[in-house]
Coordinates of C-alpha atoms and ligand atoms in Angstrom, one line a residue:
Chain A
X23 CA -9.5 -14.5 -32.1
X24 CA -8.4 -11.8 -34.8
X25 CA -9.6 -8.7 -32.7
X26 CA -7.7 -10.6 -29.5
X27 CA -4.6 -11.0 -31.4
X28 CA -4.5 -7.4 -32.9
X29 CA -5.2 -5.5 -29.3
X30 CA -2.6 -8.1 -28.0
X31 CA -0.1 -7.0 -30.4
X32 CA -0.7 -3.2 -29.7
X33 CA -0.4 -4.1 -26.1
X34 CA 2.8 -5.8 -26.8
X35 CA 4.5 -2.3 -28.3
X36 CA 3.5 -0.6 -25.3
X37 CA 5.3 -3.3 -23.0
X38 CA 8.1 -3.5 -25.1
X39 CA 8.5 0.6 -25.1
X40 CA 8.4 0.9 -21.7
X41 CA 8.5 -2.0 -19.4
X42 CA 8.6 -5.2 -21.3
X43 CA 12.3 -6.0 -22.7
X44 CA 15.6 -5.5 -20.9
X45 CA 17.1 -3.3 -24.2
X46 CA 14.2 -0.7 -23.2
X47 CA 15.9 0.4 -20.5
X48 CA 19.2 1.1 -22.6
X49 CA 17.4 3.5 -24.1
X50 CA 16.1 5.0 -21.1
X51 CA 18.9 8.0 -19.9
X52 CA 19.2 6.4 -16.0
X53 CA 22.2 9.4 -15.5
X54 CA 20.1 11.2 -13.2
X55 CA 18.9 8.3 -11.1
X56 CA 20.2 8.0 -7.3
X57 CA 19.4 4.1 -5.6
X58 CA 17.8 5.3 -2.3
X59 CA 17.5 2.8 0.5
X60 CA 14.7 2.6 3.1
X61 CA 15.0 0.5 6.3
X62 CA 12.1 -1.6 6.3
X63 CA 12.6 -3.9 9.2
X64 CA 16.0 -4.8 10.6
X65 CA 17.1 -7.1 7.9
X66 CA 15.2 -6.2 5.5
X67 CA 15.4 -2.8 2.9
X68 CA 13.6 -1.5 0.0
X69 CA 15.9 0.1 -2.8
X70 CA 14.1 2.9 -5.4
X71 CA 16.1 3.5 -8.1
X72 CA 14.1 3.4 -11.7
X73 CA 11.8 0.8 -12.7
X74 CA 10.6 -1.5 -9.7
X75 CA 11.6 -1.4 -6.3
X76 CA 13.9 -3.5 -5.4
X77 CA 13.7 -5.5 -1.6
X78 CA 17.1 -6.6 0.3
X79 CA 17.0 -9.3 2.8
X80 CA 20.9 -9.3 4.7
X81 CA 22.4 -11.9 7.4
X82 CA 25.0 -14.0 8.0
X83 CA 24.0 -16.3 4.7
X84 CA 24.5 -13.4 2.5
X85 CA 22.2 -11.1 0.5
X86 CA 18.9 -12.3 -1.0
X87 CA 17.2 -9.7 -3.4
X88 CA 14.0 -9.4 -5.3
X89 CA 14.1 -7.9 -8.7
X90 CA 16.8 -6.1 -10.3
X91 CA 16.0 -2.8 -12.1
X92 CA 17.4 -2.1 -15.1
X93 CA 21.1 -2.7 -16.3
X94 CA 22.4 0.8 -16.6
X95 CA 21.9 0.8 -12.2
X96 CA 23.4 -2.3 -11.4
X97 CA 26.5 -0.3 -10.2
X98 CA 24.4 1.7 -7.9
X99 CA 22.6 -0.9 -6.8
X100 CA 25.8 -3.1 -5.8
X101 CA 27.1 0.4 -4.2
X102 CA 23.7 0.1 -2.4
X103 CA 23.8 -3.0 -1.1
X104 CA 27.6 -2.9 0.1
X105 CA 26.3 0.2 2.5
X106 CA 24.0 -3.0 4.2
X107 CA 26.1 -5.7 3.7
X108 CA 29.8 -7.1 3.2
X109 CA 28.3 -10.5 2.2
X110 CA 27.7 -11.7 -1.0
X111 CA 24.1 -11.5 -3.4
X112 CA 23.2 -15.6 -2.9
X113 CA 19.4 -15.3 -4.4
X114 CA 18.0 -13.2 -6.6
X115 CA 14.0 -13.6 -6.7
X116 CA 12.1 -12.0 -10.0
X117 CA 8.8 -11.4 -8.8
X118 CA 8.1 -11.7 -13.2
X119 CA 10.0 -11.1 -16.3
X120 CA 9.7 -7.6 -17.2
X121 CA 12.6 -6.0 -17.9
X122 CA 12.3 -3.1 -15.3
X123 CA 12.5 -6.0 -12.5
X124 CA 14.8 -8.3 -14.3
X125 CA 17.2 -5.6 -16.5
X126 CA 20.0 -6.0 -13.6
X127 CA 19.4 -10.2 -13.5
X128 CA 22.7 -11.0 -15.2
X129 CA 24.9 -8.2 -13.4
X130 CA 23.6 -9.2 -10.2
X131 CA 23.9 -12.3 -10.3
X132 CA 28.0 -12.4 -11.8
X133 CA 28.5 -10.5 -8.7
X134 CA 27.1 -12.7 -6.5
X135 CA 28.0 -16.6 -6.0
X136 CA 26.0 -19.6 -5.3
X137 CA 25.5 -21.3 -1.8
X138 CA 27.5 -24.5 -3.0
X139 CA 29.9 -27.1 -1.0
X140 CA 30.8 -30.9 -0.5
X141 CA 29.2 -32.9 -3.2
X142 CA 26.7 -30.0 -4.3
X143 CA 30.2 -28.4 -6.0
X144 CA 30.7 -30.9 -8.4
X145 CA 26.3 -31.1 -9.3
X146 CA 25.9 -27.1 -9.9
X147 CA 27.2 -26.3 -12.7
X148 CA 27.8 -22.8 -12.0
X149 CA 28.5 -23.2 -8.7
X150 CA 30.7 -20.1 -7.2
X151 CA 30.0 -17.9 -10.8
X152 CA 27.2 -16.3 -9.7
X153 CA 24.1 -16.3 -7.6
X154 CA 20.9 -18.1 -7.9
X155 CA 17.8 -16.6 -9.9
X156 CA 14.9 -18.0 -8.6
X157 CA 11.0 -17.8 -10.4
X158 CA 8.0 -19.1 -11.5
X159 CA 9.1 -21.3 -14.8
X160 CA 6.7 -19.2 -17.0
X161 CA 9.7 -15.9 -16.2
X162 CA 12.3 -18.2 -17.6
X163 CA 9.9 -19.2 -20.6
X164 CA 9.3 -15.5 -21.6
X165 CA 12.7 -14.3 -20.9
X166 CA 14.6 -16.8 -22.8
X167 CA 11.8 -17.1 -25.5
X168 CA 12.4 -13.2 -26.4
X169 CA 14.0 -12.4 -29.6
X170 CA 15.3 -9.8 -31.6
X171 CA 16.2 -6.6 -30.2
X172 CA 14.4 -7.8 -27.1
X173 CA 16.1 -10.7 -26.3
X174 CA 17.9 -11.6 -22.9
X175 CA 21.2 -13.0 -22.3
X176 CA 21.1 -16.4 -21.0
X177 CA 23.1 -15.2 -18.0
X178 CA 19.9 -12.6 -16.9
X179 CA 17.7 -16.1 -16.8
X180 CA 16.2 -17.8 -13.6
X181 CA 18.8 -20.9 -12.8
X182 CA 16.2 -22.2 -10.4
X183 CA 12.3 -22.0 -11.3
X184 CA 9.4 -23.7 -9.9
X185 CA 5.8 -24.6 -10.7
X186 CA 2.3 -25.1 -8.7
X187 CA 1.9 -23.0 -5.8
X188 CA 5.0 -22.0 -4.3
X189 CA 8.8 -22.3 -3.4
X190 CA 10.2 -22.8 -0.1
X191 CA 13.3 -21.1 1.1
X192 CA 15.1 -20.8 4.3
X193 CA 17.7 -18.2 4.5
X194 CA 19.3 -15.5 7.5
X195 CA 17.4 -17.5 9.7
X196 CA 13.9 -17.0 8.4
X197 CA 11.8 -18.9 6.2
X198 CA 10.7 -17.1 2.8
X199 CA 7.7 -18.2 0.7
X200 CA 7.8 -17.1 -3.3
X201 CA 4.3 -17.6 -4.0
X202 CA 3.1 -17.8 -7.4
X203 CA 0.0 -15.9 -8.3
X204 CA -1.7 -17.4 -11.3
X205 CA -2.8 -14.7 -14.3
X206 CA -2.1 -11.7 -12.6
X207 CA -0.2 -8.8 -13.6
X208 CA 1.4 -11.9 -16.3
X209 CA 1.2 -15.2 -15.9
X210 CA 4.5 -15.8 -14.0
X211 CA 3.7 -13.5 -10.8
X212 CA 5.1 -14.3 -7.4
X213 CA 5.2 -12.3 -4.1
X214 CA 7.8 -13.0 -2.1
X215 CA 7.1 -13.3 1.8
X216 CA 9.7 -12.9 4.8
X217 CA 8.0 -14.8 7.5
X218 CA 9.9 -13.5 10.3
X219 CA 10.6 -10.0 9.2
X220 CA 6.6 -10.0 8.2
X221 CA 7.3 -8.5 5.1
X222 CA 6.1 -9.0 1.6
X223 CA 7.4 -8.0 -1.6
X224 CA 4.6 -7.8 -4.1
X225 CA 6.4 -6.7 -7.5
X226 CA 3.3 -5.7 -10.2
X227 CA 0.5 -7.2 -8.6
X228 CA 0.3 -4.3 -6.7
X229 CA 1.5 -0.7 -6.9
X230 CA 0.4 2.7 -5.4
X231 CA 1.2 4.6 -8.6
X232 CA -1.2 3.6 -11.3
X233 CA -4.0 1.4 -12.4
X234 CA -2.6 -2.1 -12.1
X235 CA -0.9 -2.9 -15.5
X236 CA -2.2 -6.1 -17.3
X237 CA 0.3 -7.4 -19.5
X238 CA -2.9 -9.7 -21.2
X239 CA -0.2 -10.9 -24.5
X240 CA 2.0 -12.6 -21.2
X241 CA -1.2 -14.2 -19.5
X242 CA -2.2 -11.2 -17.3
X243 CA -6.2 -10.4 -16.0
X244 CA -8.2 -8.3 -13.8
X245 CA -9.7 -11.4 -12.0
X246 CA -5.9 -12.2 -11.3
X247 CA -5.1 -8.9 -10.3
X248 CA -7.9 -9.4 -7.6
X249 CA -7.2 -12.9 -6.7
X250 CA -3.5 -12.1 -5.8
X251 CA -4.6 -8.8 -3.9
X252 CA -6.6 -10.7 -1.8
X253 CA -4.0 -13.5 -1.3
X254 CA -2.0 -10.1 -0.1
X255 CA -4.9 -9.2 2.3
X256 CA -4.6 -12.6 3.5
X257 CA -1.2 -12.9 4.6
X258 CA -0.9 -9.4 6.1
X259 CA -1.6 -9.1 10.0
X260 CA -2.1 -5.6 11.1
X261 CA -1.1 -4.2 14.6
X262 CA -4.5 -2.4 14.7
X263 CA -7.4 -1.8 12.3
X264 CA -5.5 -1.5 9.2
X265 CA -2.3 0.0 10.2
X266 CA 1.0 -1.7 11.1
X267 CA 2.1 -5.5 11.0
X268 CA 2.9 -6.8 7.8
X269 CA 4.5 -4.3 5.6
X270 CA 4.0 -4.8 1.8
X271 CA 7.1 -3.7 -0.8
X272 CA 4.9 -2.9 -3.8
X273 CA 6.1 -3.4 -7.1
X274 CA 6.3 0.4 -7.6
X275 CA 5.6 3.1 -5.1
X276 CA 5.6 3.6 -1.5
X277 CA 6.1 0.9 1.5
X278 CA 2.9 0.1 2.1
X279 CA 0.4 -1.8 4.8
X280 CA -3.1 -2.8 5.0
X281 CA -5.1 0.3 4.5
X282 CA -3.1 0.7 1.3
X283 CA -3.5 -2.9 -0.5
X284 CA -7.3 -2.5 1.1
X285 CA -7.8 0.6 -1.0
X286 CA -6.0 -1.0 -4.0
X287 CA -8.1 -3.4 -4.1
X288 CA -11.3 -1.5 -3.5
X289 CA -10.5 0.3 -6.3
X290 CA -9.8 -2.4 -9.0
X291 CA -13.1 -4.3 -7.2
X292 CA -15.4 -1.0 -8.2
X293 CA -14.2 -0.5 -11.6
X294 CA -14.3 -4.7 -12.5
X295 CA -18.3 -4.5 -11.2
X296 CA -18.8 -1.4 -13.2
X297 CA -17.3 -2.5 -16.3
X298 CA -18.9 -5.8 -15.8
X299 CA -22.2 -4.1 -15.5
X300 CA -21.7 -2.3 -18.7
X301 CA -20.5 -5.6 -20.4
X302 CA -24.0 -6.9 -19.2
X303 CA -25.9 -4.4 -20.8
X304 CA -24.7 -5.1 -24.1
X305 CA -22.4 -1.8 -24.2
X306 CA -19.2 -2.1 -26.5
X307 CA -15.5 -1.5 -25.6
X308 CA -15.6 2.2 -27.0
X309 CA -18.9 2.9 -25.2
X310 CA -17.4 1.4 -21.9
X311 CA -14.3 3.9 -22.3
X312 CA -16.9 7.0 -22.9
X313 CA -19.1 6.1 -19.9
X314 CA -15.8 6.8 -17.9
X315 CA -16.1 4.0 -15.2
X316 CA -13.4 5.0 -13.6
X317 CA -13.8 8.7 -13.2
X318 CA -13.7 8.8 -9.5
X319 CA -10.3 7.0 -9.3
X320 CA -8.4 8.9 -12.2
X321 CA -7.1 11.6 -10.2
X322 CA -5.1 9.2 -8.5
X323 CA -4.7 6.5 -10.4
X324 CA -5.2 7.4 -14.2
X325 CA -2.8 8.6 -17.0
X326 CA -4.2 10.3 -20.2
X327 CA -0.5 9.4 -21.7
X328 CA 2.9 7.3 -20.8
X329 CA 2.9 3.5 -21.2
X330 CA -0.2 2.5 -19.4
X331 CA -3.4 4.8 -19.7
X332 CA -6.6 4.8 -18.0
X333 CA -8.1 3.1 -21.3
X334 CA -5.5 0.7 -21.8
X335 CA -6.6 -0.3 -18.0
X336 CA -10.2 0.0 -18.9
X337 CA -10.0 -2.0 -22.1
X338 CA -7.4 -4.4 -20.4
X339 CA -10.6 -5.1 -17.7
X340 CA -12.9 -5.4 -20.3
X341 CA -11.1 -7.9 -22.3
X342 CA -10.3 -9.7 -19.1
X343 CA -14.1 -10.1 -18.5
X344 CA -15.3 -10.5 -22.3
X345 CA -12.9 -13.1 -22.5
X346 CA -13.3 -15.1 -19.2
X347 CA -15.8 -18.4 -20.1
Chain B
X2 CA 14.0 60.1 39.3
X3 CA 14.5 57.4 42.8
X4 CA 11.1 56.3 41.9
X5 CA 12.0 55.1 38.4
X6 CA 15.2 53.6 39.3
X7 CA 13.6 51.6 41.7
X8 CA 10.9 50.7 39.8
X9 CA 13.8 49.7 36.7
X10 CA 15.2 47.7 39.3
X11 CA 12.5 45.4 40.9
X12 CA 11.1 44.9 37.0
X13 CA 15.0 43.3 36.5
X14 CA 14.7 41.4 39.6
X15 CA 11.5 39.9 39.0
X16 CA 12.9 38.7 35.4
X17 CA 15.6 37.1 36.7
X18 CA 13.3 35.3 39.3
X19 CA 11.2 33.9 36.7
X20 CA 13.9 32.9 34.1
X21 CA 15.6 30.8 37.2
X22 CA 12.4 29.2 38.2
X23 CA 10.6 28.2 34.9
X24 CA 12.8 28.5 32.2
X25 CA 9.6 29.8 30.4
X26 CA 10.7 32.6 28.5
X27 CA 10.0 31.6 25.4
X28 CA 5.9 31.9 24.0
X29 CA 5.4 28.0 23.7
X30 CA 2.5 26.9 25.3
X31 CA 2.0 23.9 27.0
X32 CA -0.7 21.3 25.9
X33 CA -0.4 18.7 28.4
X34 CA -3.5 17.5 30.0
X35 CA -6.7 15.5 29.2
X36 CA -9.0 17.7 27.3
X37 CA -12.7 17.0 26.5
X38 CA -14.3 18.1 23.1
X39 CA -17.3 20.4 23.4
X40 CA -20.0 19.8 20.6
X41 CA -21.3 23.2 20.2
X42 CA -20.5 23.0 16.6
X43 CA -21.9 20.6 13.9
X44 CA -23.6 18.4 16.4
X45 CA -25.4 16.0 14.0
X46 CA -22.0 15.4 11.7
X47 CA -20.2 14.2 14.8
X48 CA -21.8 11.8 17.4
X49 CA -24.8 10.6 15.9
X50 CA -22.9 10.9 12.3
X51 CA -23.6 12.5 8.6
X52 CA -26.3 11.1 6.7
X53 CA -26.4 9.6 3.2
X54 CA -25.9 11.9 0.8
X55 CA -25.0 15.2 2.6
X56 CA -22.0 16.7 0.8
X57 CA -23.2 20.4 1.6
X58 CA -20.9 22.7 2.4
X59 CA -17.7 20.1 1.2
X60 CA -15.9 21.5 -1.5
X61 CA -15.3 18.0 -3.1
X62 CA -15.1 17.8 -7.1
X63 CA -16.7 15.5 -9.2
X64 CA -14.5 12.8 -9.0
X65 CA -14.6 12.7 -4.8
X66 CA -18.4 13.2 -5.6
X67 CA -18.7 9.7 -7.6
X68 CA -17.0 8.0 -4.6
X69 CA -19.2 9.0 -1.9
X70 CA -22.5 8.5 -4.2
X71 CA -20.8 4.9 -4.5
X72 CA -20.2 4.5 -1.3
X73 CA -21.8 1.7 0.8
X74 CA -22.1 1.7 4.8
X75 CA -21.7 -2.3 4.3
X76 CA -18.2 -2.1 4.2
X77 CA -18.6 -1.7 8.2
X78 CA -19.3 -5.8 7.9
X79 CA -16.2 -6.3 6.4
X80 CA -13.6 -7.6 9.1
X81 CA -10.8 -5.5 7.6
X82 CA -12.7 -2.2 8.1
X83 CA -14.4 -3.1 11.2
X84 CA -11.8 -1.5 13.5
X85 CA -10.4 1.2 11.0
X86 CA -9.3 4.1 12.8
X87 CA -10.1 7.9 11.9
X88 CA -7.3 9.3 10.2
X89 CA -5.5 12.3 12.3
X90 CA -7.3 15.1 10.3
X91 CA -10.9 13.6 11.0
X92 CA -10.4 12.4 14.6
X93 CA -11.0 15.7 16.5
X94 CA -14.7 15.6 15.3
X95 CA -15.2 14.0 18.9
X96 CA -14.0 12.5 22.2
X97 CA -11.7 13.7 24.4
X98 CA -7.9 13.6 24.1
X99 CA -4.9 13.5 26.0
X100 CA -1.8 15.5 25.1
X101 CA 1.3 15.5 26.8
X102 CA 5.1 16.6 26.0
X103 CA 8.4 14.3 25.4
X104 CA 11.3 16.0 26.8
X105 CA 14.6 15.7 26.9
X106 CA 15.2 15.4 30.3
X107 CA 19.1 16.4 30.3
X108 CA 18.4 19.6 28.0
X109 CA 14.6 20.1 28.4
X110 CA 14.1 20.6 25.0
X111 CA 11.0 19.5 23.4
X112 CA 11.1 16.5 21.3
X113 CA 7.6 16.1 20.3
X114 CA 4.0 16.3 21.6
X115 CA 1.9 13.2 21.5
X116 CA -2.0 13.5 21.3
X117 CA -3.7 10.4 21.9
X118 CA -7.4 10.0 21.2
X119 CA -9.9 8.2 22.9
X120 CA -11.6 6.7 19.6
X121 CA -9.3 3.6 18.7
X122 CA -6.6 4.9 21.5
X123 CA -4.5 6.4 18.2
X124 CA -1.7 8.1 19.2
X125 CA -0.2 10.2 17.1
X126 CA 3.1 12.1 17.1
X127 CA 3.8 15.9 16.4
X128 CA 8.1 15.6 16.1
X129 CA 9.4 19.5 17.6
X130 CA 12.6 18.6 17.2
X131 CA 13.2 20.1 13.6
X132 CA 13.8 16.7 12.1
X133 CA 12.4 16.7 8.0
X134 CA 9.5 14.6 6.5
X135 CA 10.6 11.2 5.3
X136 CA 10.6 10.6 1.3
X137 CA 7.5 9.9 -0.8
X138 CA 8.3 6.2 -0.6
X139 CA 8.1 6.2 2.8
X140 CA 5.1 4.3 4.8
X141 CA 1.7 6.3 4.8
X142 CA -0.6 6.1 8.0
X143 CA -3.5 6.9 9.5
X144 CA -1.6 9.2 11.8
X145 CA 0.7 10.8 9.0
X146 CA 3.7 12.3 10.0
X147 CA 3.7 15.7 11.6
X148 CA 5.8 18.1 12.4
X149 CA 5.0 21.4 14.7
X150 CA 6.3 24.9 15.0
X151 CA 5.7 27.8 17.2
X152 CA 4.0 30.6 16.0
X153 CA 3.8 32.8 18.4
X154 CA 2.0 30.7 21.4
X155 CA 0.3 29.1 18.4
X156 CA 1.4 25.3 17.6
X157 CA 1.3 25.0 13.7
X158 CA 1.6 21.1 12.5
X159 CA 2.4 19.9 9.0
X160 CA 1.3 16.7 8.2
X161 CA 2.1 14.1 5.3
X162 CA 2.3 11.0 4.9
X163 CA -1.4 10.1 5.3
X164 CA -3.0 6.8 3.8
X165 CA -6.5 7.7 2.4
X166 CA -9.1 8.9 4.6
X167 CA -12.6 10.6 4.5
X168 CA -13.9 14.1 5.3
X169 CA -17.2 12.8 6.3
X170 CA -17.5 9.5 7.5
X171 CA -20.4 9.1 4.7
X172 CA -17.8 8.1 1.8
X173 CA -16.4 11.5 0.8
X174 CA -12.6 10.8 0.4
X175 CA -9.4 12.4 1.4
X176 CA -6.6 11.4 -0.7
X177 CA -3.3 10.4 0.3
X178 CA -2.0 13.3 -1.2
X179 CA -3.3 15.7 0.9
X180 CA -1.4 17.7 2.8
X181 CA -2.9 18.9 6.3
X182 CA -2.1 21.7 8.5
X183 CA -3.3 22.3 11.9
X184 CA -3.2 25.2 14.5
X185 CA -3.3 24.6 18.4
X186 CA -4.4 27.5 20.2
X187 CA -4.6 27.7 23.8
X188 CA -6.7 30.2 25.7
X189 CA -6.7 29.4 29.3
X190 CA -8.2 26.3 29.8
X191 CA -10.0 26.3 26.3
X192 CA -8.4 25.0 22.9
X193 CA -9.0 25.6 20.0
X194 CA -7.8 22.8 17.1
X195 CA -8.5 23.6 13.6
X196 CA -7.5 21.8 10.5
X197 CA -6.9 22.9 7.2
X198 CA -7.0 19.8 4.5
X199 CA -5.2 20.9 0.7
X200 CA -6.1 17.8 -1.4
X201 CA -5.0 18.3 -5.0
X202 CA -7.0 15.1 -5.9
X203 CA -10.5 15.4 -4.3
X204 CA -10.9 18.9 -3.5
X205 CA -12.0 22.1 -5.5
X206 CA -10.8 24.3 -2.7
X207 CA -8.9 23.6 0.8
X208 CA -11.4 22.5 3.5
X209 CA -11.2 23.7 6.8
X210 CA -12.7 22.7 10.2
X211 CA -12.6 23.8 13.6
X212 CA -13.3 22.2 17.1
X213 CA -13.2 22.9 21.0
X214 CA -11.7 21.5 23.6
X215 CA -11.7 22.0 27.7
X216 CA -9.1 21.2 29.6
X217 CA -10.4 18.5 32.5
X218 CA -9.1 18.3 35.8
X219 CA -10.2 15.1 36.2
X220 CA -9.6 13.6 33.0
X221 CA -9.1 10.0 32.0
X222 CA -9.2 8.4 28.3
X223 CA -10.8 4.8 28.5
X224 CA -9.7 2.1 26.8
X225 CA -11.1 1.2 23.4
X226 CA -10.6 -2.3 23.1
X227 CA -11.9 -3.5 19.2
X228 CA -11.8 -7.5 17.4
X229 CA -12.7 -7.9 14.0
X230 CA -15.2 -10.2 13.6
X231 CA -16.8 -11.8 10.5
X232 CA -20.4 -10.7 10.7
X233 CA -21.6 -12.4 7.1
X234 CA -19.6 -15.0 5.2
X235 CA -18.7 -12.9 1.8
X236 CA -17.4 -14.6 -1.4
X237 CA -13.4 -13.8 -2.5
X238 CA -13.3 -10.5 -4.6
X239 CA -15.9 -9.0 -2.8
X240 CA -16.3 -5.2 -2.2
X241 CA -19.9 -3.2 -1.3
X242 CA -20.6 -0.2 -3.3
X243 CA -23.4 0.9 -5.6
X244 CA -23.2 1.2 -9.5
X245 CA -23.5 4.7 -10.6
X246 CA -27.4 5.9 -10.6
X247 CA -28.1 2.8 -8.6
X248 CA -28.0 4.5 -5.1
X249 CA -31.3 4.7 -4.1
X250 CA -30.7 6.9 -0.5
X251 CA -28.8 9.9 -1.8
X252 CA -31.9 11.5 -2.1
X253 CA -33.0 10.8 1.4
X254 CA -31.0 13.5 3.2
X255 CA -32.5 16.3 0.9
X256 CA -36.0 15.1 0.7
X257 CA -35.9 15.2 4.4
X258 CA -34.4 18.7 5.0
X259 CA -35.9 20.0 1.9
X260 CA -32.9 20.9 0.5
X261 CA -32.4 21.0 -3.6
X262 CA -30.3 17.8 -4.5
X263 CA -27.6 19.8 -6.4
X264 CA -26.9 21.6 -2.9
X265 CA -26.8 18.4 -0.7
X266 CA -24.2 17.1 -3.4
X267 CA -21.5 20.1 -2.6
X268 CA -19.0 21.4 -4.2
X269 CA -16.8 24.8 -3.3
X270 CA -19.5 27.5 -3.7
X271 CA -21.8 25.4 -1.0
X272 CA -19.4 26.5 1.6
X273 CA -20.3 30.0 1.1
X274 CA -23.0 32.4 2.4
X275 CA -23.7 34.1 -1.0
X276 CA -24.8 30.4 -2.1
X277 CA -28.3 30.6 -0.1
X278 CA -29.1 33.4 -3.0
X279 CA -28.7 30.3 -5.6
X280 CA -30.2 27.9 -3.5
X281 CA -33.5 30.0 -4.0
X282 CA -33.2 29.3 -7.5
X283 CA -32.9 25.5 -7.3
X284 CA -35.8 23.1 -7.6
X285 CA -36.8 21.4 -4.5
X286 CA -35.6 17.6 -4.3
X287 CA -38.2 15.0 -5.5
X288 CA -37.8 11.3 -4.4
X289 CA -38.5 10.1 -8.2
Ligands
ZN404 ZN1 5.7 -5.5 -14.7

């Protein structure tokens, strides 16, 4: 228990510095960040700036967006969305609570407007003053319980939470599923599946840049990451082989298809199996790190510095597997 | 004097006729047609397929060697991998291709050259209209994003935005950060297609491969349907691979061909003729 808490504290410092808290974003210099737009489908766009990728769905009902990057980028994000639609932002969906995905929540929510009318108007206290923020209930729990210099303004908290497997919306003529994936990157992860557009916005359970970040202090596990990737693979129907069909917008990195998700999944499973084998052989965490069980994938996903190093990943895998009962 | 001027006039006249009829004053080659692969080179590697544990002559680095040694052929039983197409930089190892031109019919400008490969009927596009490559965060595919330019009559193609692929279909990886440069050279009815792979993650030195084709007067590309099936019920979160040190098949190639194991494991030095001297110093393979 003690060991676990100590390791958790170290991890939390790393996250606070890099992606955990909205305040961390304020310390970063965003002056040179341009928000770029990539059209993914007729009505779906990927916005790339700093922090997690944003997904934008447009249509006659308004704008729905997934994640909000950092607060200092909100004006640039609004300008980019303004190029795509004249309608207000109606929904913001958060894939999880980290500041690089929720830092712009308050700004972008207040720039939007909730769909409300008739007898709804009096029933929704904030109707008209901002967009709804939809997320798994653990996102609200983590954003509202952050304290000190990591505290998040209540304007940026989710206004509509859910528990259980998923929440469904119908917006801009298509069914949208916000699907909760337990204990993966955090304990509040959701992917957003646009059923007609055939696009999945994956949040940080999938990225194309580094080893999967497993925030164990916020309830993440390697088993949950693999489960989440299995779920995404299940939802994808390719055109042929591993190309085309359902497209996946990762939490970080490039627009992806089935092959990319499978390559990432292979990597996590192979390393998980190697670490599990070493645990079965009685090896300590230090021995496992020294054995470099991810050596073949390190050129692609590894890092020796920064907020999520190869050693951080190996440690999270080791601890996830050691702690499972 | 008179003869010279006549010859000059005749030459000028010919040039005018040629320009007026075909417009082919440029040095571009036309690759349209069905080309049949010739297998004079690297036959065992191409149609029968490479043996397990044969990385000889590949400039792979340590990380890639570990990838390859962990690779299990059982992945071919997984539904999502059964119809996985060969990446564009590997596909020319076998089978026939059809090439055709996409032309702006008003201006007669060449917009793109397309190549359909018999294997999985993949189609790739080589953009010839000067468009830029997309940003890095755009989708990567098995075919990649290709642009072409003319170097004399040679077509030089640069490809980026490739998904992860392979250099040999026995587990040797080619990363999604690779850049591929190809040259298509036509000599009459003969086509040479060279592939030059630069992979900063998985190669010690660039990898070069040459393939040859002959123009087929009656060639056709057959259909290539592929449908995945569940062959074995597998648990969730499963992917077949060998743990380090547990792949008992790795030694087979070295033993069967009496090649030192170290040489079979490849690396940049195994590409060069001088390596033969070193080969003689290495211990013979042992199945132990
Ligand atoms: Zn995150």
